[in-house]
Coordinates of C-alpha atoms in Angstrom, one line a residue:
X1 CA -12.9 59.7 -15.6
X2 CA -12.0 57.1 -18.0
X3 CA -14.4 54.9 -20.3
X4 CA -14.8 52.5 -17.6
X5 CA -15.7 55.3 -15.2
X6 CA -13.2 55.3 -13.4
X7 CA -11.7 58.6 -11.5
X8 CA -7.4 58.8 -12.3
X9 CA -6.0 59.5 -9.3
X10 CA -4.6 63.2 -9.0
X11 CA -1.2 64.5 -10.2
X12 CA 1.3 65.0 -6.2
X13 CA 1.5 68.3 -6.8
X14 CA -0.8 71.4 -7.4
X15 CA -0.6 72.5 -11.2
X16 CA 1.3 75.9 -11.3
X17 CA 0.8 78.8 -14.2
X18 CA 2.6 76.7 -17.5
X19 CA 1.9 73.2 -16.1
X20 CA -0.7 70.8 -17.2
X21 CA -1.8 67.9 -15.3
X22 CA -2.9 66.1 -18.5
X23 CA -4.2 62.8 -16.8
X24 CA -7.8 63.9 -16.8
X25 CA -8.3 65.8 -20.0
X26 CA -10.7 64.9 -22.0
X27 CA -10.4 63.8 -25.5
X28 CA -12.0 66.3 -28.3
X29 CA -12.9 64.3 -31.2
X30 CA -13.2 67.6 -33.2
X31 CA -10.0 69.0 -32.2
X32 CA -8.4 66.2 -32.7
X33 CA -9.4 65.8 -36.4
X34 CA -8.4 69.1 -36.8
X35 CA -4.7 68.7 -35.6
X36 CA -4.2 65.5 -37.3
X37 CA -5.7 67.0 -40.7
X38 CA -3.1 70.2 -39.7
X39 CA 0.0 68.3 -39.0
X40 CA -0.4 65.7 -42.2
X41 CA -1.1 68.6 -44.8
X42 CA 2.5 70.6 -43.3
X43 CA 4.2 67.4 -43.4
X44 CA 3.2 66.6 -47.4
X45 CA 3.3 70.2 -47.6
X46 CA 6.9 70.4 -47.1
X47 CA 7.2 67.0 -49.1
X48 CA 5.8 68.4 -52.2
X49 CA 7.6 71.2 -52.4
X50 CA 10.8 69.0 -52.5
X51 CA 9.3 66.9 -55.3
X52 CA 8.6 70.0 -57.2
X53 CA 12.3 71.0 -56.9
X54 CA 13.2 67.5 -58.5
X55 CA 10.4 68.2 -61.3
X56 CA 12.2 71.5 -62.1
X57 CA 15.9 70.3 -62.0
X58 CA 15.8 66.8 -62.7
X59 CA 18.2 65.9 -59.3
X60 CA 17.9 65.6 -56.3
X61 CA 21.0 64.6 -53.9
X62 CA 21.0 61.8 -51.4
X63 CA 20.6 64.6 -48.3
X64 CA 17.4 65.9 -50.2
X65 CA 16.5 62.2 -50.7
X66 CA 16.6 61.3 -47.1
X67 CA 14.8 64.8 -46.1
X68 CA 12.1 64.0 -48.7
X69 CA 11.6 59.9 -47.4
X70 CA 11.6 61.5 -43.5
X71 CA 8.7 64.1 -44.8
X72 CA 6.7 61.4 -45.8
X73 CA 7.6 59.0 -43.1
X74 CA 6.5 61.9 -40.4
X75 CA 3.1 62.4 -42.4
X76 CA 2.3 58.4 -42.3
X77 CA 3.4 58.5 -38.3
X78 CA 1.1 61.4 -37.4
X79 CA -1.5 59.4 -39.4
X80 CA -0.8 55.9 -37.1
X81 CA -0.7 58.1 -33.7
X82 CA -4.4 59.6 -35.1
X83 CA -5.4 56.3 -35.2
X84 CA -4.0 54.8 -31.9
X85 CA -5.1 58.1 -29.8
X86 CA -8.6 57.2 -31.4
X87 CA -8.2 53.5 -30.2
X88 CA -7.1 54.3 -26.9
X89 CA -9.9 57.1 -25.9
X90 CA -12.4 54.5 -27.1
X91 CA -11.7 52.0 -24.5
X92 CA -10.9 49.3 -27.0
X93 CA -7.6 47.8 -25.2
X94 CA -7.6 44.4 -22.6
X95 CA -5.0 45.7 -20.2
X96 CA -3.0 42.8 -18.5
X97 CA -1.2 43.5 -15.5
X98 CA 2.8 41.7 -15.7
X99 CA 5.9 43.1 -13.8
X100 CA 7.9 45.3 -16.2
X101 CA 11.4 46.6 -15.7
X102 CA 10.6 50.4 -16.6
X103 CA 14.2 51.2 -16.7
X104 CA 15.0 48.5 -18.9
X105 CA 11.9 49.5 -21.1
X106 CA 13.7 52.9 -21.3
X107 CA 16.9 51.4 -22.4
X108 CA 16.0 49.2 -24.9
X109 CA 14.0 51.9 -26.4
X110 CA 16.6 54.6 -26.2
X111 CA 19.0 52.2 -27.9
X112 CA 16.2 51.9 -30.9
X113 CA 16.3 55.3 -31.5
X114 CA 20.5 55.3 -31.4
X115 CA 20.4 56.3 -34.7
X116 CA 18.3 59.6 -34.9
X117 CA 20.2 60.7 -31.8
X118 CA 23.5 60.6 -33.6
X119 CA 21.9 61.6 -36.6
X120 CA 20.5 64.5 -35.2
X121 CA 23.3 65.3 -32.8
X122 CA 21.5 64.7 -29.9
X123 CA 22.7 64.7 -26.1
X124 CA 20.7 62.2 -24.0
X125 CA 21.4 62.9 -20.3
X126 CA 20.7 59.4 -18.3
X127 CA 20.0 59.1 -14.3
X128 CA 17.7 56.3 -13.9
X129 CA 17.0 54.5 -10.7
X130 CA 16.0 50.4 -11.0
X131 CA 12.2 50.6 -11.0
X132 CA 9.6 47.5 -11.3
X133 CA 6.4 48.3 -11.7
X134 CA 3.2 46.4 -12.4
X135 CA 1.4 47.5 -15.8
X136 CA 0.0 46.1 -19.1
X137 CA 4.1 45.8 -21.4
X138 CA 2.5 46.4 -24.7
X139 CA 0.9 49.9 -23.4
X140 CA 4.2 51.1 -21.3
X141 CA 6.4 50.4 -24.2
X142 CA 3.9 52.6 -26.4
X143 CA 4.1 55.3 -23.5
X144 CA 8.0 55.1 -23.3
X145 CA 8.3 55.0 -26.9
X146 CA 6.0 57.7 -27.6
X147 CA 7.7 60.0 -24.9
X148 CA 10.9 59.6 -26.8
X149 CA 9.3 60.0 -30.2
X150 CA 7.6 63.5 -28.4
X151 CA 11.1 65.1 -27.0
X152 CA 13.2 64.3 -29.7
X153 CA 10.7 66.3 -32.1
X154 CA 10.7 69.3 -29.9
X155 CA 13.8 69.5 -28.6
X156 CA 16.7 71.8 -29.2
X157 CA 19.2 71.0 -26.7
X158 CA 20.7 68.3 -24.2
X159 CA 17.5 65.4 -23.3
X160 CA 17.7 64.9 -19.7
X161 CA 15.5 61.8 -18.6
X162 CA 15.8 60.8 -15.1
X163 CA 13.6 57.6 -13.1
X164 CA 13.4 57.6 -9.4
X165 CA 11.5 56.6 -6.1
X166 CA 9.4 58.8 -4.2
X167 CA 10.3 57.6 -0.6
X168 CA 6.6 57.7 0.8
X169 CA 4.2 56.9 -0.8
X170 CA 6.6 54.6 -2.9
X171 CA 6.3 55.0 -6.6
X172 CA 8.4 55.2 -9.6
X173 CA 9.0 58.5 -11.4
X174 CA 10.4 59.3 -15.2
X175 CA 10.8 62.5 -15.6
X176 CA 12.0 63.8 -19.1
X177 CA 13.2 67.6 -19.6
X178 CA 14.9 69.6 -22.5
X179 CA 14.8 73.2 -23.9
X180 CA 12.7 73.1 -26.8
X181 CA 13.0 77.0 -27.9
X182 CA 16.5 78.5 -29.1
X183 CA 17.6 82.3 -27.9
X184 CA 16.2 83.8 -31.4
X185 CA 12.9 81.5 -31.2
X186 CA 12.0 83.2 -27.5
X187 CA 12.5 86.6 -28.7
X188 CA 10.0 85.6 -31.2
X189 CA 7.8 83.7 -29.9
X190 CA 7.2 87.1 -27.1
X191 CA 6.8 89.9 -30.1
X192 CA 3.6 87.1 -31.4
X193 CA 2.3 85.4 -28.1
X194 CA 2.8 82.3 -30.4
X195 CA 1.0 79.6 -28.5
X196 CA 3.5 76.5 -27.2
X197 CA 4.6 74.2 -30.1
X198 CA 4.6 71.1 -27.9
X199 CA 1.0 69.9 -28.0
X200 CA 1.0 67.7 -31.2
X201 CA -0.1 64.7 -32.1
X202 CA 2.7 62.6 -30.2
X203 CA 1.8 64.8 -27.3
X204 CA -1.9 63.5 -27.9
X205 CA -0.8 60.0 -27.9
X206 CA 1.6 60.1 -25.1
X207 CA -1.2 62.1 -22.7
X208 CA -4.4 59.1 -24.1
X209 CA -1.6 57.0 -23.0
X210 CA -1.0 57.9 -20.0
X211 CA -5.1 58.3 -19.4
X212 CA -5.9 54.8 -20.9
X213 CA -2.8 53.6 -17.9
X214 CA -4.8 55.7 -15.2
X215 CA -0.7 57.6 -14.7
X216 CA -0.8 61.0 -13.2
X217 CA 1.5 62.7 -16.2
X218 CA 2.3 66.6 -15.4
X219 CA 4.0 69.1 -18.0
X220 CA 5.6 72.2 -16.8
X221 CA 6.2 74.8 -19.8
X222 CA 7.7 77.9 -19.3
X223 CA 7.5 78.9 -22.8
X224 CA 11.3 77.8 -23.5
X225 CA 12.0 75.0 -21.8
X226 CA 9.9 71.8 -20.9
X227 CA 9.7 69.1 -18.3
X228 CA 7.2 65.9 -18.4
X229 CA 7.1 63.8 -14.9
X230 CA 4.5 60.7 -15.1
X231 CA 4.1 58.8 -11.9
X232 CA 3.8 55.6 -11.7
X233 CA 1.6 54.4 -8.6
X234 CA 1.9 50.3 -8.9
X235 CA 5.6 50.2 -8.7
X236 CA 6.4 47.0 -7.1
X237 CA 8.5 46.0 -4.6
X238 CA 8.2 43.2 -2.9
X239 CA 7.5 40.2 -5.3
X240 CA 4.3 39.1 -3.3
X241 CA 2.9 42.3 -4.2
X242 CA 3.0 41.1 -8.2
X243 CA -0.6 38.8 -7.7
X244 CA -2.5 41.7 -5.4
X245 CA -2.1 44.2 -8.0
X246 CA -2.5 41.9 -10.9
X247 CA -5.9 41.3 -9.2
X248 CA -7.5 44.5 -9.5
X249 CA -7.0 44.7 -13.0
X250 CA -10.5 45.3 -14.2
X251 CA -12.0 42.1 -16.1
X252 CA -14.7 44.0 -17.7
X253 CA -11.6 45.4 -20.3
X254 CA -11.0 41.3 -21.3
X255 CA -11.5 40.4 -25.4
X256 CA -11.3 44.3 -25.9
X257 CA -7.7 44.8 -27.6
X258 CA -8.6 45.2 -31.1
X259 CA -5.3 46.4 -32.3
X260 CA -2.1 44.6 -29.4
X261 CA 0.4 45.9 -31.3
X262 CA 0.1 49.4 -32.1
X263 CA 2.7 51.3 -32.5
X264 CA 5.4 48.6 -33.1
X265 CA 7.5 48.3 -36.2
X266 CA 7.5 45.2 -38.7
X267 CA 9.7 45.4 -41.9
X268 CA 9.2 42.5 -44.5
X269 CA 11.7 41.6 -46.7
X270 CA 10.1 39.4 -49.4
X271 CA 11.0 39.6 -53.0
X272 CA 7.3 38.6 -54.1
X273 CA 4.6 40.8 -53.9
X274 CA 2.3 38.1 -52.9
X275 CA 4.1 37.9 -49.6
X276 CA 3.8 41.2 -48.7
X277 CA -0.4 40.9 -49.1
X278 CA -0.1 37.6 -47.4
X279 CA 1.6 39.2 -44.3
X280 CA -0.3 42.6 -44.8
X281 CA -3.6 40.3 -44.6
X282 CA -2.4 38.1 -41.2
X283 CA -1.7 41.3 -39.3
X284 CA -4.5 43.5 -40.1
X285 CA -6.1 44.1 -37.0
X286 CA -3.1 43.8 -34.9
X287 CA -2.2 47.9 -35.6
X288 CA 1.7 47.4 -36.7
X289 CA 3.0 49.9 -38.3
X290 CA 4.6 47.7 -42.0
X291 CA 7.4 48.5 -44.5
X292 CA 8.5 46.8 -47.1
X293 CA 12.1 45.7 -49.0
X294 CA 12.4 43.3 -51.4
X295 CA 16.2 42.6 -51.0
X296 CA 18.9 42.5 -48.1
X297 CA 20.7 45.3 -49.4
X298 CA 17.2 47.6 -48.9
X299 CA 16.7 46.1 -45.6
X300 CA 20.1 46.9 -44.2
X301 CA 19.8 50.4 -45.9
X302 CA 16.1 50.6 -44.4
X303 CA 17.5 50.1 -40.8
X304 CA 20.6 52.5 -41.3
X305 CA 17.6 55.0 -41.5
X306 CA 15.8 53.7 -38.3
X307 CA 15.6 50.3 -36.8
X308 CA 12.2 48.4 -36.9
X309 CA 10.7 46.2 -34.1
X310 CA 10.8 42.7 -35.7
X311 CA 12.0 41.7 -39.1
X312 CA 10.2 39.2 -41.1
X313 CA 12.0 37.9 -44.4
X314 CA 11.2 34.7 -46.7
X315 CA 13.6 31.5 -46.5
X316 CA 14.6 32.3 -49.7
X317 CA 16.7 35.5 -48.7
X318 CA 18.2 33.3 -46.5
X319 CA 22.4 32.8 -46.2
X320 CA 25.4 33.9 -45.6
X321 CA 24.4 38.1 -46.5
X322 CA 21.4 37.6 -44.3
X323 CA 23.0 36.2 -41.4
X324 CA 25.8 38.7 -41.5
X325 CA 22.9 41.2 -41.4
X326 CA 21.5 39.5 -38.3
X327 CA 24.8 39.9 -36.8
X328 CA 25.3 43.4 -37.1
X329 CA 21.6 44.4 -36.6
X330 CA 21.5 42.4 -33.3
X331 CA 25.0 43.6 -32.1
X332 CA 23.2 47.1 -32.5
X333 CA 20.0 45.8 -30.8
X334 CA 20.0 42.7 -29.2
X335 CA 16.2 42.9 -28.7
X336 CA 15.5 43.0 -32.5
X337 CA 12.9 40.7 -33.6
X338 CA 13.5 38.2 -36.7
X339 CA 10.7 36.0 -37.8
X340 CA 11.1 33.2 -40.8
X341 CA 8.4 33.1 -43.4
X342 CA 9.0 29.1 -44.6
X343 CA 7.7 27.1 -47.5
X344 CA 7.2 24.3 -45.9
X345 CA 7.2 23.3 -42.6
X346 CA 3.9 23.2 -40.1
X347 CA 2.7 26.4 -38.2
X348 CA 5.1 27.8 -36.0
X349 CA 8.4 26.3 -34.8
X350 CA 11.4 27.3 -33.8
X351 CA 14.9 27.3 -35.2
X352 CA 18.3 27.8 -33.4
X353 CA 20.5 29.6 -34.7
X354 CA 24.4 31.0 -33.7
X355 CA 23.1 30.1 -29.6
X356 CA 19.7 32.0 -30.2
X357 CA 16.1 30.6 -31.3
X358 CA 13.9 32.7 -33.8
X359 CA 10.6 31.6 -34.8
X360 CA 9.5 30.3 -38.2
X361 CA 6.2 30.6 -39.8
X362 CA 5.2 28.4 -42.3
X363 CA 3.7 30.1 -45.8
X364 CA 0.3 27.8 -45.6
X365 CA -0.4 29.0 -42.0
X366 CA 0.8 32.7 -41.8
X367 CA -2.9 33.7 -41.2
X368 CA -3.1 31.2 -37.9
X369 CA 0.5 31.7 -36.7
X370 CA 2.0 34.9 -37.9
X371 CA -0.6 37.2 -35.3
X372 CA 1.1 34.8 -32.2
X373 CA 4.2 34.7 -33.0
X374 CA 4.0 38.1 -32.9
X375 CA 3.0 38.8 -29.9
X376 CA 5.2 36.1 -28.3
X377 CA 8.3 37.5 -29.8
X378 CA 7.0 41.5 -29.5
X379 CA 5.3 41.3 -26.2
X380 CA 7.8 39.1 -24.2
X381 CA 11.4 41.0 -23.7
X382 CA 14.4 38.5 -24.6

């Protein structure tokens, strides 16, 4: 059951030896705590002994610099998912029903994480069916972007990720499968019964997800390879189904999102410190994940390393570099977010610019406007 009491409807099929139906697990607080705590101190761990290397040589080259910054990027992540598996089992999310192209969802965020998947020399099969389906956007791009996030840690060959129909009853499917043990890894992992290395913190996320979505999600692990499959029953089709469904979402769940935007990606470029606070301070409780450049030249370095969700910068950075980085970041990701932080102006407007409108938040009202314009721009697909 969830927090509302409610019973998730069972997985299609009958869990086999090496499959979990993870939809109705229970969250152990304990447990939890303990695998966060784990996964953070391996993470800094492996960070530290890199900064001790530095300390003894004095260099450090730009591949070292890179593996250190990815080090302490994964330790902050595991921290964020902690936090949003918390928020999730808790109850603490107002669920709105809208019609949401999952297959479009799945492009838009394999095309964010273009870069670690020809940085890492990844192969991402791709056989995915149209599929509509009625559920809350914020909390399905957090599933499909925590799915991604899960494999791409685990696995060690070709990503296959598939969405179809089931013909009757009809329902969506995404199914996501890849070989997460090499040859030499199996031989070892039978001498020590080593336990399966795919139940980690993302896993954690992506199963609360799928809980706090009442999904059936099923993993089949045969010790080498994996394959997820999460079922989606409210796929739509037939447009007069959209106001049924959006019906039954459960108004008891209203005013309870405390944190809309977990898991999405702001970067703020702003020279002055004082920006940062100001922007740090308007989005508190909205859960983003924040980084911070003070210059174009760090923010188009910053995205070479991984592309945020939404940009904010201050008027001043404005021009001719920062539209030429708007250019190429869009042409990479047309639904990249930019958001102006203005001196003057009143609240928020909008600006056109080169046949497309951004928004523009005025300095004396970022603590009214910026949280909205957010979610407009985040929360809305373009």
């Amino acid at each position: 059951m969830n927090a509302a009491g409610k019973t998730f409807p069972a997985t299609t099929a009958t869990p086999e030896p090496g499959a979990v139906a993870a939809s109705g697990d229970a969250v152990d607080g304990h447990a939890l705590l303990g695998q966060l705590g784990s996964e953070v101190a391996s993470a800094l761990s492996a960070a530290l002994e890199r900064v001790n290397a530095v300390a003894t040589t004095g260099k450090i080259s730009r591949q070292g610099l890179r593996e250190l910054r990815e080090l302490l990027e994964l330790a902050r992540r595991i921290g964020i998912m902690g936090q949003q598996v918390n928020r999730l089992a808790t109850g603490r999310v107002r669920q709105v029903a809208e019609r949401v192209d999952l297959t479009a969802v799945l492009r838009e965020a394999l095309l964010q994480h273009r870069r670690q998947i020809e940085a890492r020399g990844f192969e991402v099969g791709q056989l995915l069916a149209p599929a509509q389906v009625m559920a809350d956007p914020t909390l399905i791009f957090t599933l499909v972007e925590t799915l991604l996030t899960w494999a791409f840690e685990h696995a060690r060959s070709a990503v296959d990720l598939r969405i179809d129909l089931n013909d009757w009853p009809v329902f969506a499917r995404l199914a996501c499968s890849f070989r997460f043990l090499s040859d030499d890894q199996i031989d070892h992992s039978l001498l020590t019964h080593a336990e399966s290395p795919l139940r980690t913190i993302s896993w954690r996320l992506l199963q609360q997800t799928a809980r706090t979505m009442e999904l059936p999600i099923r993993l089949d692990d045969d010790g080498a390879s994996a394959r997820l499959t999460i079922e989606f029953p409210r796929t739509v089709n037939d447009p007069s189904e959209t106001a049924a469904l959006r019906d039954r979402a459960d108004p008891a769940r209203e005013g309870l999102n405390s944190k809309p935007l977990a898991g999405s990606h702001l970067l703020v470029v702003a020279a002055r410190r004082e920006t940062r606070s100001l922007v740090r301070d308007a989005v508190r409780h909205m859960g983003l994940m924040i980084d911070h450049v003070a210059t174009i030249e760090e923010a188009r370095e910053f995205c070479h390393g991984g592309m945020p969700h939404a940009i904010l910068h201050e008027s001043a950075l404005g021009g001719d570099r920062f539209e030429r980085l708007r250019t190429d970041l869009l042409a990479e990701m047309p639904q990249l977010v930019f958001i102006e932080l203005s001196e003057d102006g009143q609240g928020l407007e909008t600006r056109r610019i080169g046949g497309r409108q951004f928004s523009c938040v005025s300095r004396s009202a970022i603590i009214e406007s910026l949280p909205p314009a957010l979610m407009f721009e985040l929360s809305h697909p373009r």
